[in-house]
Amino acid sequence: MDLHLMDAVATEEEREALDQFLGAPESGWEGGLRDARDAHTAEGGHEARAQRHLLLPALQAIQSRIGWLSEGALNYVCQRLTVPPADAYGVATFYALLSTVPRPRRVLHVCDDIACRCKGAAELCEQLERTVGPAYHHGPEGDHVAFGENDAVWLRSPCLGLCDQAPAAFVTVAGAKPVERLFGHADLAGLQRLVAGELAASLEPRGRLPQAGDPSLRLLRRVDVIDPTSLDEYRAHGGYESLRTALRLGPEGVIREVTDAKLMGRGGAAFPTGRKWEAVARQPARPHYLICNADESEPGTFKDRVIMEGDPFSLIEAMTIAGFATGCEQGFIYIRGEYPLATERLQHAIDTARARSLLGEDVMGHGFRFDIEIRRGGGAYICGEETAVFNSIEGLRGEPRNKPPFPVQVGVFGKPTLINNVETLVNVVEILRIGGPAYAAIGTPGSTGPRLFCLCGDVTRPGVYEVPFGTTLRQMLDLAGGVAGGRQLQAVLLGGAAGLFVRPDELDMPLTFEGTRAAQATLGSGVIMAFDDRVNMVDILLRIAAFFRDESCGQCVPCRVGTVRQEEALHRILAGRPRGGMDGEAALLEEIGVAMKDASICGLGQTAYSAVESAIKRLHLFNGARPA
Amino acid sequence: MTATALPLIPLRPARRMVELTIDGETVQAPEGSTILDACRHQGKEIPTLCYLDTLHPVNVCRACVVEVEGSRVLVPSCSRPVEAGMVVKTDSERVRHSRKMVLEFLASSVDLSTTPDVAGWLEDYGARPERYGPPAPPAPPGFRDSLQPGHHAPPDPDYAATVIQPVKVDNELYVRDYGKCILCYKCVEACGKDYQNTYALTVAGRGFDARISTEFAVQLPESACVYCGNCIAVCPTGALMFKSERDHRDAGTWDESRQTVTDTICPYCGVGCTLELHVQDNEIVKVTSPLDHDITRGNLCIKGRFGWRYVQNRPPDARGNGRGGDGRPRGSA
Ligand SMILES: Cc1cc2nc3c(=O)[nH]c(=O)nc-3n(C[C@H](O)[C@H](O)[C@H](O)COP(=O)(O)O)c2cc1C
Ligand code: SF4
Ligand code: SF4
Ligand code: SF4
Ligand code: FES
Ligand code: FES
């Protein structure tokens, strides 16, 4: 490859931001000062190109310092990492948290997604529009709305994973000491103060776990009980006993326990975890990689955040066990970019564990090597899809790959890869604590163990709840105090935006894999979002359709265009101008949906019709009030 | 074909055959070949748009999907290898529905007027792109290039969104009409890892806003492009087109029935690439190289692709198809 750079030159500050991350350039080839030696040496080849995986973190380093990526900044990144500028531009324009157009240093991402809409997010955004100015978006000519007097803008954001504290917002302030805060219970006055420049550093990061301290808890038993930054407290509460057990059992023993436990993946696809581990362990190709999928961007989902913020060491321990069992020496945590506190706590936990030889060259003096690196997402729901995670880590656009080959054979960097959800992994700590068979006795025969549910929307006490599998939907709603304000329940969204709506007369459905399957529903990522009788369900449906259109990677035709056509049809219905009448639109939506489900590459397109379909067929949304 | 007939067939070990069922018939196919290969061998017509046998399959258009027993979703036949015992249906209701929708989605959002074969497929599958409403007015210049990922403005319920936009004419050699682009990734592959290693092109943006772009959408002369034209050679839609062809088309004078194709060898260097000169009215209108040519695989460099103007020893052309019509190579006084 003949690297053809642009002419644009990075500013001093842009260079400094990147040099802080990559270290100073070693030669003129990489953008350092030219000296006589440069004429006689060359940088390039495989070694130079092998830095590609640093592309996203490099772009993030500049984004968080400057607030956007100029041509000069991108050029310098390309020179340092030997990446063609066009490629880097393709990556930079994939992520919503990165900007290739000028953006002020202070950006407010205000969630207007479904759970927050139940708590007035749409009205909040309208008020912001009126008082602060329009959201930073495109004018009709492709221009951008002016910043105004404040060095700040606001943007509409998809679900921020803080639905229990809706309405949520995420503020980023670029600079030498960048500030990032995810906060809940946002109100107009507070947002206005942030726009006006008030410090964001003091914002209250998180609420309290509703079940905190409940002795029946397994996965959440330490959350809001111990200091999440204290390894000693973690150990005093049983921490690292499971790793010790694992080292005693040996890799095959660990996999046997996980298989006996009949653990199923909690990331949405419900794949048997033991089978996955065994498949990776058996792959002859080396090295093996482990990835913890902490991208958690399914609207309505926030369980992984609660674990990572409240009990970060448990994830580190779980990953160490997984690495030991499947022969991985390197683990990655791919965490969504909107989770600064969870990222900070995990980094602290990793550093502490390393200092105490619980990670590193010789874990627990057992001669086993394992370490963990955190990679942050850039604002892209699709990057939670397992093969998109690989591409994102490798510094490519976060587009899913075709399967087969499957991750266990060909995963990140082309090597066998174990990828599991945060909750899935944390279950392994419990499995080794009580033993596979004892774990399998929890729940139902088809759905074993405890399960985390994210209760949000119009419930009295939103939050993450842990229950054994088999609890009914009604019991879950009761646990969260029922519908807020004693109002009437209109519908429940199960499993997130990729899940589906169920009716108030279906609440006796047991929340198990088999129970939901029998009811033609899904648990997905464990979302239970309640809507009371005041909610305009068409509005919710439009937001879900917009979400899929926004978050489609754009690779395959059924999803790239199908999500647009689906949203357009819903807007025609809303505008009272359905083509071919309501029945015509319903039939068209079905045709679009079936093609998306059948012919899309990945789960995003395959589920993009799910909620809309259930609204039509289960809630009979368009049968009652038919627009003219 | 002349040059390809050379006995340069590489020796390959005989491949094992696997047995599978396609539309109820038992067929044999070499291990490692794709379902599409097997179907084509059987003489079955399967529409493809993003597939080209000289490029890595990206399986993104989904026009070629088939039903495979045991698979929850349809599979792209262009990239899925055959397996022993596979039961494949290439023309079921389910398959036909998804193909129809893919064709409708494309035809309602992209200008397919210069995509070969597609009109026939639209008819075969009963696609009705007009049912999504009238196409939205073309985007202003640069608009689609400026789109940022994330929240988008709500759609206009009176129109169907499209990618139609003004054609990009920023150099003398070829034009880019992304209103015709189906985002098949072929140009990106040809320019980057599959052949040219220049990496002038990328997919930028996300979802429906995704588009082929240079860095910051700069014009081609500012980009890394070396004008090999290998992207044009693989573009299935005419989105990338020789300027000479585009000028003829715009003038209404493009007429393939009046064209001859003459094979020759590129005179510039010792590699000896085979050139196919497309000639209309005694004028070279474009140059290609055969995709199945052992050396070029359809690729050329700027000289073979575009360096033929000197052949046309005629006064400056009134139709404006290029400079240097004085019979001298460009640059010579
Ligand atoms: C669009 C999309 C987004 C996804 N996002 C996540 C996510 O944020 N976290 C996650 O664990 N799994 C996510 N998944 C599921 C993963 O692809 C994968 O199945 C999961 O990480 C496997 O882990 P498990 O076996 O532990 O469930 C997503 C899937 C799709 C299709
Ligand atoms: S289904 Fe959607 S998100 Fe998935 S690969 Fe296709 S376009 Fe991308
Ligand atoms: S002409 Fe060649 S170098 Fe230029 S964009 Fe096309 S393939 Fe790339
Ligand atoms: S320009 Fe042509 S080759 Fe490139 S993606 Fe579009 S249709 Fe495919
Ligand atoms: S944080 Fe707003 S919907 Fe989840
Ligand atoms: S030809 Fe197979 S997916 Fe495009």
mmCIF file of C-alpha atoms in Angstrom, chain A residues 67-278:
data_model
loop_
_atom_site.group_PDB
_atom_site.id
_atom_site.type_symbol
_atom_site.label_atom_id
_atom_site.label_comp_id
_atom_site.label_asym_id
_atom_site.label_seq_id
_atom_site.Cartn_x
_atom_site.Cartn_y
_atom_site.Cartn_z
ATOM 1 C CA GLY A 67 -14.415 17.663 20.452
ATOM 2 C CA TRP A 68 -14.192 16.684 16.789
ATOM 3 C CA LEU A 69 -11.872 15.212 14.146
ATOM 4 C CA SER A 70 -10.486 17.694 11.662
ATOM 5 C CA GLU A 71 -8.794 16.736 8.399
ATOM 6 C CA GLY A 72 -5.443 17.517 9.944
ATOM 7 C CA ALA A 73 -6.173 15.380 12.993
ATOM 8 C CA LEU A 74 -7.328 12.429 10.907
ATOM 9 C CA ASN A 75 -4.296 12.836 8.689
ATOM 10 C CA TYR A 76 -1.950 12.644 11.650
ATOM 11 C CA VAL A 77 -3.703 9.541 12.946
ATOM 12 C CA CYS A 78 -3.275 7.964 9.510
ATOM 13 C CA GLN A 79 0.389 8.837 9.375
ATOM 14 C CA ARG A 80 1.062 7.441 12.828
ATOM 15 C CA LEU A 81 -0.842 4.205 12.243
ATOM 16 C CA THR A 82 -0.272 3.674 8.506
ATOM 17 C CA VAL A 83 -3.970 3.729 7.710
ATOM 18 C CA PRO A 84 -5.273 5.134 4.415
ATOM 19 C CA PRO A 85 -7.183 8.374 5.090
ATOM 20 C CA ALA A 86 -10.260 7.133 3.251
ATOM 21 C CA ASP A 87 -10.377 4.054 5.486
ATOM 22 C CA ALA A 88 -10.006 6.116 8.625
ATOM 23 C CA TYR A 89 -12.764 8.432 7.415
ATOM 24 C CA GLY A 90 -15.021 5.436 6.825
ATOM 25 C CA VAL A 91 -14.422 4.343 10.413
ATOM 26 C CA ALA A 92 -14.786 7.818 11.899
ATOM 27 C CA THR A 93 -18.129 8.390 10.187
ATOM 28 C CA PHE A 94 -19.481 5.104 11.511
ATOM 29 C CA TYR A 95 -19.652 6.184 15.145
ATOM 30 C CA ALA A 96 -22.131 8.676 16.528
ATOM 31 C CA LEU A 97 -19.828 9.778 19.353
ATOM 32 C CA LEU A 98 -17.161 10.812 16.863
ATOM 33 C CA SER A 99 -17.632 13.846 14.672
ATOM 34 C CA THR A 100 -15.941 14.696 11.384
ATOM 35 C CA VAL A 101 -17.602 18.106 11.326
ATOM 36 C CA PRO A 102 -16.820 20.868 13.810
ATOM 37 C CA ARG A 103 -18.546 20.333 17.110
ATOM 38 C CA PRO A 104 -18.252 22.460 20.214
ATOM 39 C CA ARG A 105 -16.367 21.030 23.154
ATOM 40 C CA ARG A 106 -19.449 20.565 25.232
ATOM 41 C CA VAL A 107 -22.044 18.143 23.903
ATOM 42 C CA LEU A 108 -25.230 17.034 25.590
ATOM 43 C CA HIS A 109 -26.628 13.738 24.362
ATOM 44 C CA VAL A 110 -30.220 13.766 25.529
ATOM 45 C CA CYS A 111 -32.003 10.416 25.420
ATOM 46 C CA ASP A 112 -35.321 10.548 23.627
ATOM 47 C CA ASP A 113 -35.703 6.791 23.405
ATOM 48 C CA ILE A 114 -38.685 4.758 24.535
ATOM 49 C CA ALA A 115 -38.185 4.384 28.299
ATOM 50 C CA CYS A 116 -37.276 8.040 28.621
ATOM 51 C CA ARG A 117 -40.303 8.984 26.528
ATOM 52 C CA CYS A 118 -42.458 7.493 29.281
ATOM 53 C CA LYS A 119 -40.852 10.064 31.559
ATOM 54 C CA GLY A 120 -41.331 13.078 29.343
ATOM 55 C CA ALA A 121 -38.166 12.987 27.241
ATOM 56 C CA ALA A 122 -39.977 14.063 24.089
ATOM 57 C CA GLU A 123 -41.359 17.143 25.864
ATOM 58 C CA LEU A 124 -37.960 17.825 27.402
ATOM 59 C CA CYS A 125 -36.399 17.834 23.937
ATOM 60 C CA GLU A 126 -39.079 20.180 22.667
ATOM 61 C CA GLN A 127 -38.389 22.563 25.530
ATOM 62 C CA LEU A 128 -34.683 22.414 24.767
ATOM 63 C CA GLU A 129 -35.468 23.213 21.166
ATOM 64 C CA ARG A 130 -37.442 26.255 22.221
ATOM 65 C CA THR A 131 -35.050 27.579 24.838
ATOM 66 C CA VAL A 132 -31.567 26.446 23.848
ATOM 67 C CA GLY A 133 -32.068 25.976 20.119
ATOM 68 C CA PRO A 134 -32.551 23.090 17.761
ATOM 69 C CA ALA A 135 -30.633 19.864 18.222
ATOM 70 C CA TYR A 136 -27.352 19.811 16.328
ATOM 71 C CA HIS A 137 -28.476 18.322 13.057
ATOM 72 C CA HIS A 138 -28.593 18.930 9.365
ATOM 73 C CA GLY A 139 -30.164 21.886 7.742
ATOM 74 C CA PRO A 140 -31.779 21.286 4.348
ATOM 75 C CA GLU A 141 -28.545 22.125 2.535
ATOM 76 C CA GLY A 142 -26.394 19.826 4.584
ATOM 77 C CA ASP A 143 -25.170 22.666 6.742
ATOM 78 C CA HIS A 144 -25.068 22.453 10.479
ATOM 79 C CA VAL A 145 -27.049 24.461 12.915
ATOM 80 C CA ALA A 146 -24.873 27.211 14.341
ATOM 81 C CA PHE A 147 -23.553 26.727 17.850
ATOM 82 C CA GLY A 148 -24.885 30.017 19.101
ATOM 83 C CA GLU A 149 -23.246 31.865 21.962
ATOM 84 C CA ASN A 150 -22.520 28.847 24.076
ATOM 85 C CA ASP A 151 -19.682 26.566 23.247
ATOM 86 C CA ALA A 152 -22.204 23.739 23.548
ATOM 87 C CA VAL A 153 -24.769 21.795 21.560
ATOM 88 C CA TRP A 154 -27.278 19.112 22.305
ATOM 89 C CA LEU A 155 -28.131 16.005 20.338
ATOM 90 C CA ARG A 156 -30.900 13.463 20.495
ATOM 91 C CA SER A 157 -29.574 10.135 21.641
ATOM 92 C CA PRO A 158 -30.794 6.569 21.527
ATOM 93 C CA CYS A 159 -31.169 4.703 24.844
ATOM 94 C CA LEU A 160 -28.264 5.509 27.156
ATOM 95 C CA GLY A 161 -28.680 2.465 29.405
ATOM 96 C CA LEU A 162 -29.985 4.507 32.306
ATOM 97 C CA CYS A 163 -33.667 3.826 31.779
ATOM 98 C CA ASP A 164 -34.220 3.278 35.506
ATOM 99 C CA GLN A 165 -33.425 6.955 36.009
ATOM 100 C CA ALA A 166 -35.235 8.343 32.982
ATOM 101 C CA PRO A 167 -34.998 10.812 31.433
ATOM 102 C CA ALA A 168 -31.291 10.305 30.958
ATOM 103 C CA ALA A 169 -28.535 12.373 29.418
ATOM 104 C CA PHE A 170 -24.846 12.019 28.721
ATOM 105 C CA VAL A 171 -22.600 15.036 28.719
ATOM 106 C CA THR A 172 -19.113 15.177 27.280
ATOM 107 C CA VAL A 173 -16.754 18.093 27.664
ATOM 108 C CA ALA A 174 -13.652 17.819 25.499
ATOM 109 C CA GLY A 175 -10.350 19.113 26.749
ATOM 110 C CA ALA A 176 -7.055 18.242 28.358
ATOM 111 C CA LYS A 177 -9.079 16.883 31.260
ATOM 112 C CA PRO A 178 -12.162 15.637 29.458
ATOM 113 C CA VAL A 179 -15.338 15.181 31.463
ATOM 114 C CA GLU A 180 -17.915 12.516 30.700
ATOM 115 C CA ARG A 181 -20.986 12.044 32.832
ATOM 116 C CA LEU A 182 -24.019 9.856 32.374
ATOM 117 C CA PHE A 183 -26.825 11.085 34.553
ATOM 118 C CA GLY A 184 -30.488 10.537 35.166
ATOM 119 C CA HIS A 185 -33.590 12.499 36.141
ATOM 120 C CA ALA A 186 -32.581 15.194 33.698
ATOM 121 C CA ASP A 187 -34.670 18.344 33.767
ATOM 122 C CA LEU A 188 -34.772 21.454 31.648
ATOM 123 C CA ALA A 189 -33.139 23.743 34.181
ATOM 124 C CA GLY A 190 -30.259 21.340 34.727
ATOM 125 C CA LEU A 191 -29.682 20.838 31.021
ATOM 126 C CA GLN A 192 -29.796 24.586 30.426
ATOM 127 C CA ARG A 193 -27.177 25.097 33.112
ATOM 128 C CA LEU A 194 -24.975 22.497 31.458
ATOM 129 C CA VAL A 195 -25.322 24.227 28.103
ATOM 130 C CA ALA A 196 -24.405 27.492 29.764
ATOM 131 C CA GLY A 197 -21.161 25.977 30.963
ATOM 132 C CA GLU A 198 -21.797 24.702 34.463
ATOM 133 C CA LEU A 199 -19.373 22.045 35.549
ATOM 134 C CA ALA A 200 -20.648 18.568 34.919
ATOM 135 C CA ALA A 201 -18.256 16.848 37.273
ATOM 136 C CA SER A 202 -20.559 16.679 40.252
ATOM 137 C CA LEU A 203 -23.522 14.997 38.574
ATOM 138 C CA GLU A 204 -24.917 12.102 40.546
ATOM 139 C CA PRO A 205 -23.895 9.009 38.635
ATOM 140 C CA ARG A 206 -26.273 6.300 39.708
ATOM 141 C CA GLY A 207 -29.289 5.270 41.703
ATOM 142 C CA ARG A 208 -29.568 2.462 44.208
ATOM 143 C CA LEU A 209 -30.310 -1.164 43.525
ATOM 144 C CA PRO A 210 -33.913 -1.821 44.658
ATOM 145 C CA GLN A 211 -33.037 -5.253 46.080
ATOM 146 C CA ALA A 212 -29.706 -4.167 47.597
ATOM 147 C CA GLY A 213 -28.636 -6.424 50.450
ATOM 148 C CA ASP A 214 -31.386 -9.013 49.870
ATOM 149 C CA PRO A 215 -29.852 -12.285 51.112
ATOM 150 C CA SER A 216 -31.421 -14.299 48.272
ATOM 151 C CA LEU A 217 -29.383 -12.462 45.667
ATOM 152 C CA ARG A 218 -26.634 -14.333 43.841
ATOM 153 C CA LEU A 219 -25.402 -12.180 40.973
ATOM 154 C CA LEU A 220 -26.169 -8.871 42.618
ATOM 155 C CA ARG A 221 -25.374 -9.747 46.197
ATOM 156 C CA ARG A 222 -22.433 -7.374 46.462
ATOM 157 C CA VAL A 223 -23.959 -4.475 44.522
ATOM 158 C CA ASP A 224 -24.557 -1.496 46.820
ATOM 159 C CA VAL A 225 -23.248 -3.588 49.702
ATOM 160 C CA ILE A 226 -19.493 -3.385 49.215
ATOM 161 C CA ASP A 227 -17.246 -0.604 48.027
ATOM 162 C CA PRO A 228 -16.840 -1.394 44.329
ATOM 163 C CA THR A 229 -13.305 -0.018 44.357
ATOM 164 C CA SER A 230 -12.087 -2.266 47.153
ATOM 165 C CA LEU A 231 -10.550 -5.597 46.273
ATOM 166 C CA ASP A 232 -10.330 -6.430 49.963
ATOM 167 C CA GLU A 233 -14.053 -5.992 50.449
ATOM 168 C CA TYR A 234 -14.663 -8.053 47.331
ATOM 169 C CA ARG A 235 -12.536 -10.851 48.744
ATOM 170 C CA ALA A 236 -14.150 -10.556 52.161
ATOM 171 C CA HIS A 237 -17.478 -11.192 50.433
ATOM 172 C CA GLY A 238 -16.379 -14.384 48.720
ATOM 173 C CA GLY A 239 -14.487 -12.808 45.853
ATOM 174 C CA TYR A 240 -11.861 -14.870 44.021
ATOM 175 C CA GLU A 241 -12.958 -18.111 45.679
ATOM 176 C CA SER A 242 -14.401 -19.232 42.365
ATOM 177 C CA LEU A 243 -11.144 -18.603 40.528
ATOM 178 C CA ARG A 244 -9.370 -20.682 43.151
ATOM 179 C CA THR A 245 -11.905 -23.455 42.553
ATOM 180 C CA ALA A 246 -11.372 -23.131 38.812
ATOM 181 C CA LEU A 247 -7.602 -23.491 39.132
ATOM 182 C CA ARG A 248 -8.186 -26.626 41.198
ATOM 183 C CA LEU A 249 -10.693 -28.117 38.729
ATOM 184 C CA GLY A 250 -8.586 -27.429 35.671
ATOM 185 C CA PRO A 251 -9.946 -26.150 32.332
ATOM 186 C CA GLU A 252 -11.972 -29.246 31.496
ATOM 187 C CA GLY A 253 -13.425 -29.365 34.985
ATOM 188 C CA VAL A 254 -14.575 -25.761 34.700
ATOM 189 C CA ILE A 255 -16.214 -26.382 31.351
ATOM 190 C CA ARG A 256 -17.935 -29.460 32.789
ATOM 191 C CA GLU A 257 -19.423 -27.370 35.617
ATOM 192 C CA VAL A 258 -20.632 -24.708 33.186
ATOM 193 C CA THR A 259 -22.149 -27.382 30.955
ATOM 194 C CA ASP A 260 -23.786 -29.138 33.912
ATOM 195 C CA ALA A 261 -25.190 -25.829 35.039
ATOM 196 C CA LYS A 262 -26.944 -25.599 31.654
ATOM 197 C CA LEU A 263 -26.055 -21.926 31.525
ATOM 198 C CA MET A 264 -27.479 -20.125 28.506
ATOM 199 C CA GLY A 265 -26.135 -16.850 27.140
ATOM 200 C CA ARG A 266 -27.774 -13.726 28.519
ATOM 201 C CA GLY A 267 -26.819 -11.430 25.643
ATOM 202 C CA GLY A 268 -29.992 -12.147 23.724
ATOM 203 C CA ALA A 269 -29.360 -15.223 21.619
ATOM 204 C CA ALA A 270 -29.554 -17.762 24.510
ATOM 205 C CA PHE A 271 -26.807 -20.024 23.217
ATOM 206 C CA PRO A 272 -25.576 -22.779 25.600
ATOM 207 C CA THR A 273 -22.448 -21.322 27.197
ATOM 208 C CA GLY A 274 -20.776 -24.655 27.975
ATOM 209 C CA ARG A 275 -20.909 -25.663 24.323
ATOM 210 C CA LYS A 276 -19.347 -22.404 23.250
ATOM 211 C CA TRP A 277 -16.539 -22.704 25.790
ATOM 212 C CA GLU A 278 -15.790 -26.243 24.808
#
